[in-house]
CSV table of C-alpha atoms in Angstrom, one decimal:
chain,number,residue,atom,x,y,z
A,1,MET,CA,0.2,6.3,1.8
A,2,GLY,CA,2.2,5.7,4.7
A,3,ALA,CA,5.6,5.5,3.1
A,4,THR,CA,5.5,9.4,3.0
A,5,ALA,CA,6.9,9.4,6.6
A,6,ALA,CA,9.5,6.9,5.9
A,7,ALA,CA,10.8,9.2,3.1
A,8,ASN,CA,10.7,12.1,5.4
A,9,ASN,CA,12.9,10.4,8.1
A,10,HIS,CA,16.4,10.9,5.9
A,11,HIS,CA,15.8,14.5,6.0
A,12,HIS,CA,15.6,15.0,9.9
A,13,GLY,CA,18.3,12.6,11.2
A,14,HIS,CA,18.0,11.4,14.4
A,15,GLN,CA,18.7,14.0,17.1
A,16,VAL,CA,17.5,12.5,20.0
A,17,PHE,CA,18.3,14.6,23.2
A,18,ASP,CA,19.2,12.2,26.2
A,19,MET,CA,19.7,14.9,28.6
A,20,ALA,CA,17.1,16.0,30.8
A,21,VAL,CA,15.5,19.2,29.5
A,22,PRO,CA,14.7,21.6,32.0
A,23,GLN,CA,10.9,22.3,32.3
A,24,GLN,CA,11.1,25.9,31.4
A,25,PRO,CA,8.1,27.9,29.6
A,26,ALA,CA,10.3,27.8,26.4
A,27,PHE,CA,10.1,24.2,26.2
A,28,LYS,CA,6.4,23.9,26.6
A,29,CYS,CA,6.1,23.6,22.6
A,30,PHE,CA,8.4,20.7,22.2
A,31,ASP,CA,8.3,16.8,22.9
A,32,ASP,CA,10.8,15.1,24.9
A,33,ASP,CA,12.9,14.4,21.8
A,34,GLY,CA,13.2,18.0,20.9
A,35,ARG,CA,10.7,17.9,18.1
A,36,LEU,CA,7.9,20.2,17.7
A,37,LYS,CA,5.0,19.3,19.9
A,38,ARG,CA,2.7,16.4,18.5
A,39,THR,CA,-0.8,17.2,18.3
A,40,GLY,CA,-2.5,14.0,17.0
A,41,THR,CA,-5.2,12.5,18.7
A,42,VAL,CA,-7.5,9.1,18.4
A,43,TRP,CA,-9.5,10.6,15.6
A,44,THR,CA,-6.6,12.1,13.5
A,45,ALA,CA,-4.9,8.8,13.9
A,46,SER,CA,-7.7,6.8,12.9
A,47,ALA,CA,-8.5,9.1,9.8
A,48,HIS,CA,-4.6,8.7,8.7
A,49,ILE,CA,-5.0,4.9,9.0
A,50,ILE,CA,-8.1,4.8,7.1
A,51,THR,CA,-6.7,6.9,4.4
A,52,ALA,CA,-3.9,4.9,4.3
A,53,VAL,CA,-5.7,1.5,4.1
A,54,ILE,CA,-8.5,1.9,1.6
A,55,GLY,CA,-7.0,2.1,-1.3
A,56,SER,CA,-6.9,0.1,-4.8
A,57,GLY,CA,-7.2,-3.1,-2.8
A,58,VAL,CA,-10.9,-2.5,-2.5
A,59,LEU,CA,-11.2,-3.3,-5.9
A,60,SER,CA,-10.3,-6.6,-6.2
A,61,LEU,CA,-12.4,-7.7,-3.3
A,62,ALA,CA,-15.7,-9.0,-5.3
A,63,TRP,CA,-13.3,-11.0,-7.3
A,64,ALA,CA,-11.7,-12.7,-4.0
A,65,ILE,CA,-15.2,-13.4,-2.3
A,66,ALA,CA,-16.3,-15.0,-5.6
A,67,GLN,CA,-13.3,-17.6,-5.5
A,68,LEU,CA,-14.2,-18.1,-1.8
A,69,GLY,CA,-18.0,-18.1,-1.8
A,70,TRP,CA,-20.4,-16.7,1.0
A,71,VAL,CA,-19.0,-18.9,4.0
A,72,ALA,CA,-15.3,-18.8,3.3
A,73,GLY,CA,-15.1,-15.2,1.8
A,74,PRO,CA,-16.3,-13.1,4.6
A,75,ALA,CA,-14.7,-15.5,7.4
A,76,VAL,CA,-11.5,-15.0,5.8
A,77,MET,CA,-11.9,-11.2,5.6
A,78,LEU,CA,-12.2,-11.2,9.3
A,79,LEU,CA,-9.4,-13.6,10.0
A,80,PHE,CA,-7.4,-11.1,8.2
A,81,SER,CA,-8.6,-8.3,10.1
A,82,LEU,CA,-8.0,-9.9,13.3
A,83,VAL,CA,-4.7,-10.9,12.6
A,84,THR,CA,-3.9,-7.4,11.5
A,85,LEU,CA,-5.7,-5.9,14.6
A,86,TYR,CA,-3.8,-8.1,16.9
A,87,SER,CA,-0.1,-7.6,15.4
A,88,SER,CA,-1.2,-3.6,15.1
A,89,THR,CA,-1.5,-3.8,19.0
A,90,LEU,CA,2.0,-5.7,19.0
A,91,LEU,CA,3.4,-3.0,17.1
A,92,SER,CA,1.9,0.1,18.9
A,93,ASP,CA,4.3,-1.1,21.9
A,94,CYS,CA,7.3,-1.0,19.8
A,95,TYR,CA,7.0,2.9,19.1
A,96,ARG,CA,9.2,3.4,22.3
A,97,THR,CA,12.3,1.1,22.8
A,98,GLY,CA,12.4,0.0,26.2
A,99,ASP,CA,10.1,1.7,28.4
A,100,ALA,CA,6.3,2.3,27.0
A,101,VAL,CA,6.3,6.0,28.4
A,102,SER,CA,9.5,7.4,28.1
A,103,GLY,CA,11.6,5.0,26.2
A,104,LYS,CA,13.4,6.5,22.8
A,105,ARG,CA,11.0,7.0,20.2
A,106,ASN,CA,11.5,5.1,16.8
A,107,TYR,CA,10.0,7.3,14.0
A,108,THR,CA,9.4,4.5,11.3
A,109,TYR,CA,8.7,0.8,10.9
A,110,MET,CA,12.6,0.4,10.0
A,111,ASP,CA,13.7,2.4,12.9
A,112,ALA,CA,11.8,0.1,15.3
A,113,VAL,CA,13.3,-2.9,13.6
A,114,ARG,CA,16.7,-1.6,13.6
A,115,SER,CA,16.6,-0.5,17.4
A,116,ILE,CA,14.9,-3.3,18.7
A,117,LEU,CA,16.0,-6.6,16.4
A,118,GLY,CA,19.5,-5.2,15.3
A,119,GLY,CA,21.2,-4.9,11.9
A,120,PHE,CA,20.7,-8.3,10.1
A,121,LYS,CA,17.0,-8.5,10.5
A,122,PHE,CA,16.9,-5.0,9.4
A,123,LYS,CA,18.5,-5.6,6.4
A,124,ILE,CA,16.4,-8.2,5.4
A,125,CYS,CA,13.1,-5.9,6.4
A,126,GLY,CA,14.5,-3.2,4.3
A,127,LEU,CA,14.9,-5.4,1.4
A,128,ILE,CA,11.4,-6.9,1.6
A,129,GLN,CA,10.1,-3.3,2.2
A,130,TYR,CA,11.5,-2.0,-0.9
A,131,LEU,CA,10.6,-4.8,-3.0
A,132,ASN,CA,7.0,-4.4,-2.0
A,133,LEU,CA,7.4,-0.8,-2.8
A,134,PHE,CA,8.6,-1.7,-6.5
A,135,GLY,CA,5.8,-3.9,-6.7
A,136,VAL,CA,3.3,-1.6,-5.5
A,137,ALA,CA,4.6,0.6,-8.3
A,138,ILE,CA,4.1,-1.7,-11.0
A,139,GLY,CA,0.5,-2.7,-9.6
A,140,TYR,CA,-0.4,0.8,-9.6
A,141,THR,CA,0.8,1.3,-13.1
A,142,ILE,CA,-1.6,-1.7,-14.1
A,143,ALA,CA,-4.6,-0.4,-12.2
A,144,ALA,CA,-4.0,3.2,-13.6
A,145,SER,CA,-3.9,2.1,-17.2
A,146,ILE,CA,-6.9,-0.3,-17.1
A,147,SER,CA,-9.0,2.7,-15.5
A,148,MET,CA,-7.7,5.1,-18.2
A,149,MET,CA,-8.7,2.6,-20.8
A,150,ALA,CA,-11.9,1.9,-19.2
A,151,ILE,CA,-13.0,5.4,-19.7
A,152,LYS,CA,-12.2,5.3,-23.5
A,153,ARG,CA,-14.1,1.8,-23.7
A,154,SER,CA,-17.1,2.9,-22.0
A,155,ASN,CA,-17.6,6.1,-24.2
A,156,CYS,CA,-16.9,4.0,-27.3
A,157,PHE,CA,-19.3,1.4,-26.0
A,158,HIS,CA,-21.9,4.2,-25.5
A,159,LYS,CA,-21.4,5.7,-29.0
A,160,SER,CA,-21.9,2.7,-30.7
A,161,GLY,CA,-24.9,1.6,-28.5
A,162,GLY,CA,-23.0,-1.7,-27.4
A,163,LYS,CA,-22.7,-3.1,-30.8
A,164,ASP,CA,-18.9,-2.3,-31.0
A,165,PRO,CA,-17.0,-4.4,-28.1
A,166,CYS,CA,-14.3,-1.7,-28.4
A,167,HIS,CA,-11.2,-4.0,-27.9
A,168,MET,CA,-7.9,-1.8,-27.3
A,169,SER,CA,-4.5,-2.2,-26.1
A,170,SER,CA,-3.7,-1.1,-22.5
A,171,ASN,CA,0.2,-0.2,-23.5
A,172,PRO,CA,-0.5,3.4,-24.8
A,173,TYR,CA,-2.0,4.0,-21.5
A,174,MET,CA,0.7,2.5,-19.9
A,175,ILE,CA,3.2,4.9,-21.4
A,176,ILE,CA,1.4,7.7,-20.9
A,177,PHE,CA,1.3,6.8,-17.2
A,178,GLY,CA,4.9,6.3,-17.4
A,179,VAL,CA,5.8,9.6,-18.8
A,180,THR,CA,3.6,11.4,-16.3
A,181,GLU,CA,5.6,9.8,-13.1
A,182,ILE,CA,9.0,10.6,-14.8
A,183,LEU,CA,8.1,14.1,-14.9
A,184,LEU,CA,6.5,14.0,-11.3
A,185,SER,CA,9.5,12.0,-9.8
A,186,GLN,CA,11.6,15.2,-10.8
A,187,VAL,CA,9.6,17.3,-8.6
A,188,PRO,CA,11.7,17.4,-5.2
A,189,ASP,CA,9.9,16.2,-2.0
A,190,PHE,CA,6.7,15.7,-4.3
A,191,ASP,CA,5.4,13.2,-1.3
A,192,GLN,CA,5.8,15.9,0.9
A,193,ILE,CA,3.2,18.3,-0.7
A,194,TRP,CA,0.6,18.6,2.3
A,195,TRP,CA,-2.4,18.3,0.0
A,196,ILE,CA,-1.3,15.2,-2.0
A,197,SER,CA,-2.7,12.7,0.9
A,198,ILE,CA,-6.0,14.6,1.1
A,199,VAL,CA,-6.5,14.4,-2.5
A,200,ALA,CA,-5.5,10.6,-2.5
A,201,ALA,CA,-8.1,10.3,0.6
A,202,VAL,CA,-10.8,11.8,-1.2
A,203,MET,CA,-10.4,10.0,-4.5
A,204,SER,CA,-10.3,6.8,-2.9
A,205,PHE,CA,-13.3,7.2,-0.8
A,206,THR,CA,-15.0,8.5,-4.2
A,207,TYR,CA,-14.3,5.3,-6.2
A,208,SER,CA,-14.8,2.8,-3.3
A,209,ALA,CA,-18.3,4.6,-2.6
A,210,ILE,CA,-19.2,4.5,-6.4
A,211,GLY,CA,-18.3,1.0,-6.4
A,212,LEU,CA,-20.0,0.0,-3.5
A,213,SER,CA,-23.4,2.0,-4.5
A,214,LEU,CA,-23.4,0.6,-8.3
A,215,GLY,CA,-23.3,-3.1,-6.5
A,216,ILE,CA,-26.2,-2.3,-4.4
A,217,VAL,CA,-28.0,-0.6,-7.4
A,218,GLN,CA,-27.4,-3.6,-9.3
A,219,VAL,CA,-28.6,-6.4,-6.4
A,220,ALA,CA,-31.5,-4.4,-6.2
A,221,ALA,CA,-32.1,-4.4,-10.1
A,222,ASN,CA,-31.7,-8.3,-10.1
A,223,GLY,CA,-34.0,-8.7,-7.3
A,224,VAL,CA,-31.8,-11.5,-6.1
A,225,PHE,CA,-28.3,-12.2,-4.2
A,226,LYS,CA,-26.2,-14.0,-6.8
A,227,GLY,CA,-23.4,-16.3,-5.7
A,228,SER,CA,-23.0,-19.5,-3.9
A,229,LEU,CA,-21.8,-20.8,-0.7
A,230,THR,CA,-18.7,-22.4,-1.9
A,231,GLY,CA,-17.8,-19.8,-4.5
A,232,ILE,CA,-16.9,-20.1,-8.1
A,233,SER,CA,-18.2,-23.7,-9.1
A,234,ILE,CA,-15.9,-26.3,-10.8
A,235,GLY,CA,-18.0,-26.2,-14.1
A,236,ALA,CA,-16.9,-22.7,-14.9
A,237,VAL,CA,-13.1,-23.3,-13.9
A,238,THR,CA,-11.1,-26.6,-13.6
A,239,GLN,CA,-10.4,-28.3,-10.3
A,240,THR,CA,-6.6,-27.0,-10.4
A,241,GLN,CA,-7.6,-23.5,-11.3
A,242,LYS,CA,-10.1,-23.5,-8.4
A,243,ILE,CA,-7.4,-24.4,-6.1
A,244,TRP,CA,-5.1,-21.8,-7.4
A,245,ARG,CA,-7.6,-19.2,-7.6
A,246,THR,CA,-8.6,-19.8,-4.1
A,247,PHE,CA,-5.1,-19.3,-2.7
A,248,GLN,CA,-4.8,-16.2,-4.9
A,249,ALA,CA,-7.7,-14.7,-3.3
A,250,LEU,CA,-6.0,-15.1,0.0
A,251,GLY,CA,-3.2,-12.7,-1.4
A,252,ASP,CA,-5.7,-10.1,-2.9
A,253,ILE,CA,-7.3,-10.1,0.7
A,254,ALA,CA,-4.0,-9.8,2.4
A,255,PHE,CA,-3.1,-6.9,0.1
A,256,ALA,CA,-6.2,-5.1,1.0
A,257,TYR,CA,-5.0,-5.3,4.9
A,258,SER,CA,-1.2,-4.5,4.1
A,259,TYR,CA,-0.6,-1.3,6.0
A,260,SER,CA,1.4,-2.2,9.5
A,261,VAL,CA,4.4,-0.4,7.7
A,262,VAL,CA,2.5,2.8,8.0
A,263,LEU,CA,1.5,2.5,11.8
A,264,ILE,CA,4.6,3.6,13.5
A,265,GLU,CA,4.6,6.7,11.5
A,266,ILE,CA,0.9,7.5,12.2
A,267,GLN,CA,1.9,6.9,15.9
A,268,ASP,CA,4.7,9.4,15.7
A,269,THR,CA,2.1,12.2,15.1
A,270,VAL,CA,0.1,11.4,18.3
A,271,ARG,CA,0.2,13.6,21.5
A,272,SER,CA,1.0,12.2,25.0
A,273,PRO,CA,0.0,12.0,27.7
A,274,PRO,CA,-2.1,9.4,27.6
A,275,SER,CA,1.0,7.1,26.2
A,276,GLU,CA,1.0,7.0,22.6
A,277,SER,CA,0.4,3.2,22.4
A,278,LYS,CA,-2.8,3.5,24.3
A,279,THR,CA,-4.1,6.2,22.0
A,280,MET,CA,-2.7,4.1,19.1
A,281,LYS,CA,-4.9,1.2,20.3
A,282,LYS,CA,-8.2,2.8,20.1
A,283,ALA,CA,-7.3,4.2,16.8
A,284,THR,CA,-6.5,0.6,15.3
A,285,LYS,CA,-9.4,-1.0,16.9
A,286,LEU,CA,-11.7,1.8,15.6
A,287,SER,CA,-10.2,2.0,12.0
A,288,ILE,CA,-9.9,-1.7,11.5
A,289,ALA,CA,-13.5,-1.8,12.4
A,290,ILE,CA,-14.6,0.7,10.0
A,291,THR,CA,-12.6,-0.7,6.9
A,292,THR,CA,-13.5,-4.3,7.5
A,293,ILE,CA,-17.2,-3.2,7.6
A,294,PHE,CA,-16.5,-1.3,4.4
A,295,TYR,CA,-14.6,-4.1,2.7
A,296,MET,CA,-17.3,-6.5,3.7
A,297,LEU,CA,-19.7,-4.2,2.0
A,298,CYS,CA,-17.8,-3.5,-1.1
A,299,GLY,CA,-16.5,-7.2,-1.5
A,300,SER,CA,-20.1,-8.7,-0.9
A,301,MET,CA,-21.9,-6.2,-2.7
A,302,GLY,CA,-19.8,-7.1,-5.9
A,303,TYR,CA,-20.2,-10.5,-5.4
A,304,ALA,CA,-23.8,-10.4,-4.9
A,305,ALA,CA,-24.3,-8.2,-8.1
A,306,PHE,CA,-22.3,-10.7,-10.3
A,307,GLY,CA,-22.2,-14.0,-8.7
A,308,ASP,CA,-19.5,-16.0,-10.1
A,309,ALA,CA,-18.7,-13.5,-12.8
A,310,ALA,CA,-17.6,-10.9,-10.6
A,311,PRO,CA,-14.8,-9.2,-12.4
A,312,GLY,CA,-11.0,-8.8,-11.2
A,313,ASN,CA,-11.3,-5.3,-11.0
A,314,LEU,CA,-14.7,-4.2,-10.0
A,315,LEU,CA,-14.8,-0.8,-11.8
A,316,THR,CA,-13.4,-1.8,-15.0
A,317,GLY,CA,-14.5,-5.3,-15.5
A,318,PHE,CA,-17.3,-4.0,-17.6
A,319,GLY,CA,-19.9,-5.6,-15.2
A,320,PHE,CA,-21.8,-2.0,-15.0
A,321,TYR,CA,-22.4,-0.3,-18.4
A,322,ASN,CA,-24.6,2.5,-17.0
A,323,PRO,CA,-24.7,5.3,-15.8
A,324,PHE,CA,-21.5,5.5,-17.9
A,325,TRP,CA,-20.6,9.1,-16.6
A,326,LEU,CA,-20.7,7.7,-13.0
A,327,LEU,CA,-18.2,5.1,-13.9
A,328,ASP,CA,-16.0,7.6,-15.7
A,329,ILE,CA,-16.0,9.6,-12.4
A,330,ALA,CA,-15.0,6.6,-10.6
A,331,ASN,CA,-12.2,5.7,-12.9
A,332,ALA,CA,-10.9,9.2,-13.2
A,333,ALA,CA,-10.6,9.4,-9.4
A,334,ILE,CA,-8.8,5.9,-9.5
A,335,VAL,CA,-6.1,7.6,-12.1
A,336,VAL,CA,-5.7,10.5,-10.1
A,337,HIS,CA,-5.4,8.7,-6.7
A,338,LEU,CA,-2.9,6.3,-8.3
A,339,ILE,CA,-0.7,8.9,-10.0
A,340,GLY,CA,0.0,10.7,-6.4
A,341,ALA,CA,0.1,7.1,-4.8
A,342,TYR,CA,2.9,6.2,-7.0
A,343,GLN,CA,5.2,8.8,-6.2
A,344,VAL,CA,4.5,8.5,-2.2
A,345,PHE,CA,5.4,4.5,-2.8
A,346,SER,CA,8.5,5.2,-4.9
A,347,GLN,CA,10.0,8.2,-2.9
A,348,PRO,CA,11.6,6.1,-0.3
A,349,ILE,CA,13.1,4.0,-2.9
A,350,PHE,CA,14.7,7.1,-4.5
A,351,ALA,CA,15.7,8.5,-1.3
A,352,PHE,CA,17.6,5.2,-0.5
A,353,ALA,CA,19.2,4.9,-3.6
A,354,GLU,CA,20.4,8.6,-3.6
A,355,LYS,CA,21.4,8.2,0.0
A,356,SER,CA,23.7,5.2,-0.5
A,357,VAL,CA,25.3,6.3,-3.6
A,358,SER,CA,26.1,9.8,-2.2
A,359,GLU,CA,27.8,7.8,0.9
A,360,ARG,CA,29.6,5.5,-1.4
A,361,PHE,CA,31.1,8.0,-3.7
A,362,PRO,CA,31.3,11.2,-2.1
A,363,ASP,CA,33.6,12.8,-4.3
A,364,ASN,CA,32.1,11.8,-7.8
A,365,ASP,CA,30.9,15.0,-9.1
A,366,LEU,CA,28.6,13.2,-11.8
A,367,LEU,CA,26.8,11.5,-9.0
A,368,THR,CA,26.6,14.1,-6.3
A,369,LYS,CA,27.0,17.8,-7.7
A,370,GLU,CA,24.0,19.6,-7.5
A,371,LEU,CA,23.2,21.5,-10.9
A,372,GLU,CA,20.8,24.6,-10.8
A,373,PHE,CA,18.3,25.5,-13.5
A,374,LYS,CA,16.5,29.0,-13.5
A,375,ILE,CA,13.1,28.1,-14.3
A,376,PRO,CA,10.9,31.3,-15.8
A,377,GLY,CA,8.2,32.2,-13.2
A,378,PHE,CA,9.7,30.4,-10.4
A,379,ARG,CA,11.7,32.3,-7.6
A,380,SER,CA,13.8,29.7,-6.5
A,381,PRO,CA,16.1,27.6,-9.1
A,382,TYR,CA,15.6,24.2,-9.7
A,383,LYS,CA,18.4,22.0,-8.1
A,384,THR,CA,18.7,18.4,-9.3
A,385,ASN,CA,21.9,16.3,-10.2
A,386,VAL,CA,22.7,13.8,-12.9
A,387,PHE,CA,22.2,10.6,-10.9
A,388,ARG,CA,18.9,11.5,-9.6
A,389,VAL,CA,17.4,12.4,-12.9
A,390,VAL,CA,18.7,9.0,-14.4
A,391,PHE,CA,17.9,6.8,-11.8
A,392,ARG,CA,14.0,8.2,-11.4
A,393,CYS,CA,13.8,7.9,-15.2
A,394,CYS,CA,15.1,4.3,-15.1
A,395,PHE,CA,13.1,3.3,-12.4
A,396,VAL,CA,9.9,4.3,-13.8
A,397,VAL,CA,10.7,3.0,-17.3
A,398,LEU,CA,11.5,-0.1,-15.5
A,399,THR,CA,8.2,-0.4,-13.8
A,400,THR,CA,6.1,0.4,-17.0
A,401,VAL,CA,7.9,-2.3,-19.0
A,402,ILE,CA,7.1,-4.8,-16.4
A,403,SER,CA,3.5,-3.5,-16.2
A,404,MET,CA,3.4,-4.1,-20.1
A,405,LEU,CA,4.9,-7.6,-19.8
A,406,MET,CA,2.3,-8.9,-17.4
A,407,PRO,CA,-0.7,-6.4,-17.1
A,408,PHE,CA,-2.9,-9.0,-14.4
A,409,PHE,CA,-4.0,-6.8,-11.9
A,410,ASN,CA,-5.2,-9.8,-9.7
A,411,ASP,CA,-2.5,-11.6,-9.8
A,412,VAL,CA,0.1,-8.9,-9.2
A,413,VAL,CA,-1.7,-7.7,-6.4
A,414,GLY,CA,-2.0,-11.2,-5.0
A,415,ILE,CA,1.7,-11.5,-5.2
A,416,LEU,CA,2.4,-8.3,-3.4
A,417,GLY,CA,-0.1,-9.1,-0.6
A,418,ALA,CA,1.8,-12.6,-0.1
A,419,LEU,CA,5.1,-11.0,-0.1
A,420,GLY,CA,4.3,-8.2,2.4
A,421,PHE,CA,1.7,-10.0,4.6
A,422,TRP,CA,3.6,-12.7,6.8
A,423,PRO,CA,6.7,-10.7,7.1
A,424,LEU,CA,5.8,-7.1,7.7
A,425,THR,CA,2.3,-7.8,9.3
A,426,VAL,CA,3.2,-10.6,11.5
A,427,TYR,CA,6.8,-11.9,11.8
A,428,PHE,CA,8.5,-8.5,12.7
A,429,PRO,CA,5.8,-7.2,14.7
A,430,VAL,CA,5.8,-10.7,16.7
A,431,GLU,CA,9.7,-10.7,17.2
A,432,MET,CA,10.0,-7.1,18.2
A,433,TYR,CA,7.0,-7.7,20.9
A,434,ILE,CA,8.7,-10.8,22.2
A,435,LYS,CA,12.0,-8.8,22.6
A,436,GLN,CA,10.4,-5.8,23.7
A,437,ARG,CA,8.3,-7.6,26.7
A,438,LYS,CA,11.2,-10.2,27.2
A,439,VAL,CA,8.6,-12.8,26.7
A,440,GLU,CA,10.2,-16.3,27.9
A,441,LYS,CA,10.8,-18.7,25.2
A,442,TRP,CA,8.4,-22.0,25.4
A,443,SER,CA,6.1,-19.9,27.9
A,444,THR,CA,2.3,-20.2,26.7
A,445,ARG,CA,2.2,-16.7,25.3
A,446,TRP,CA,5.3,-17.3,23.1
A,447,VAL,CA,4.0,-20.3,21.7
A,448,CYS,CA,1.0,-18.9,20.6
A,449,LEU,CA,2.9,-16.0,19.2
A,450,GLN,CA,5.2,-18.6,17.2
A,451,MET,CA,2.0,-20.3,16.2
A,452,LEU,CA,0.4,-17.3,14.7
A,453,SER,CA,3.4,-16.6,13.0
A,454,VAL,CA,3.8,-19.8,11.3
A,455,SER,CA,0.2,-20.3,10.4
A,456,CYS,CA,0.4,-16.8,8.9
A,457,LEU,CA,3.7,-17.9,7.1
A,458,VAL,CA,1.7,-20.8,5.5
A,459,ILE,CA,-1.0,-18.4,4.3
A,460,SER,CA,1.5,-16.0,2.8
A,461,VAL,CA,3.1,-19.1,1.0
A,462,VAL,CA,0.1,-20.5,-0.6
A,463,ALA,CA,-1.2,-17.1,-1.6
A,464,GLY,CA,2.1,-16.5,-3.1
A,465,VAL,CA,2.2,-19.9,-4.9
A,466,GLY,CA,-1.3,-19.4,-6.0
A,467,SER,CA,-0.5,-15.8,-7.7
A,468,ILE,CA,2.4,-16.9,-9.3
A,469,ALA,CA,0.6,-19.8,-10.8
A,470,GLY,CA,-2.1,-17.4,-12.0
A,471,VAL,CA,0.6,-15.2,-13.6
A,472,MET,CA,1.9,-18.6,-15.4
A,473,LEU,CA,-1.8,-19.4,-16.5
A,474,ASP,CA,-2.4,-16.0,-18.0
A,475,LEU,CA,0.9,-15.9,-19.9
A,476,LYS,CA,0.1,-19.1,-21.6
A,477,VAL,CA,-2.9,-17.4,-23.2
A,478,TYR,CA,-1.2,-13.8,-23.4
A,479,LYS,CA,1.3,-12.5,-25.6
A,480,PRO,CA,3.5,-9.6,-24.3
A,481,PHE,CA,2.9,-6.1,-25.8
A,482,GLN,CA,-0.1,-7.3,-27.6
A,483,THR,CA,-2.9,-7.3,-25.0
A,484,THR,CA,-6.3,-6.3,-25.8
A,485,TYR,CA,-9.4,-6.4,-23.4
């Protein structure tokens, strides 16, 4: 999603012209930092945010609401959306360091952390962000393989008229996905191909809409809203399981809202005047309102349709059998979306690794020498180097192996949501805002911001613990490399 811009950054370097540019007609098409004039508006920014947010997080929402129930589920979702809205507002003030109208621009989230909070926090932020991206790559591998398998299973199920349960292993599908990603990861600047994000957006809307409409149809067929006020009952799960699952549900919902990392990059596409932060505040209000309504609908319709039995992944949990072709379309859309999204999320890691290596060993031919291959049918030769090929292959192999060891979509998503939520969505924006706006220590505003930060830290910790406990419980039942659904 939004990691694209982060990856683009290392290409441009940071040429910021501090001198006053004389206002001659020649400069009409450039902004104050010497880059091409930005043309984004509230509408384009909102569209970017919505496409960045509505992704595979939608699929686990029905399960999350089923753990929490009709009262707490929607309430927690509302809470997360308000926290995200507030922290997005704080972040929009960090696009320019110093003055809101003419301060130096930060092109990415990491730039903002570096220029406002300094080197040490920047390193920690980088570590968390790269860990998060690595985790997302694993989560996407699991989700994509489950969807491929669901297509295969629904067709097999359909053929046998529902008699054969069609158990199969997800491993071959993970390997297929891994091989595809190894090939795509060798394509230079894959994440900058302009139509990738459009395809991803169309796909994610397709499967979210299909999930939502199937939920509505199912509710109509049942003639009753399933589910209870307090969520899954203690009979169906043990007391301790109920607690862990409740915590894990928090992580799943947090994951669905984890996109603050993208916001500064999106803000960098917006034109001024009015100041970028004003436009951005409008855009975040609009887009968070739309996504929250959409999430509430998807989650609550899924829960209303299946009650306590709501599957961990709405479209592959076999709550729906028919119309099977529609489910196949939805799952195919998920696979296509995730194949592209995997690249967009792992490119920043590749860029970082390659940059670090070339800076550390500039004279080592093996690591830095560019090799050219002529490919028949292409005009320009294909350039690569040994390190790039080896590192990218190893990265994809590693994510695939980890996915095969623990193919639990919900738990992994919960861990990711917990890991990224507090530091990236709350802690850094709050710290940057305090520094930017020079909020005094122990003033009312400062105390409120710190309380917000601490309470979100607590949520993050319990969600993380709950998800890790979930992985542990699942691993007891499950033998690595032999899973069958």
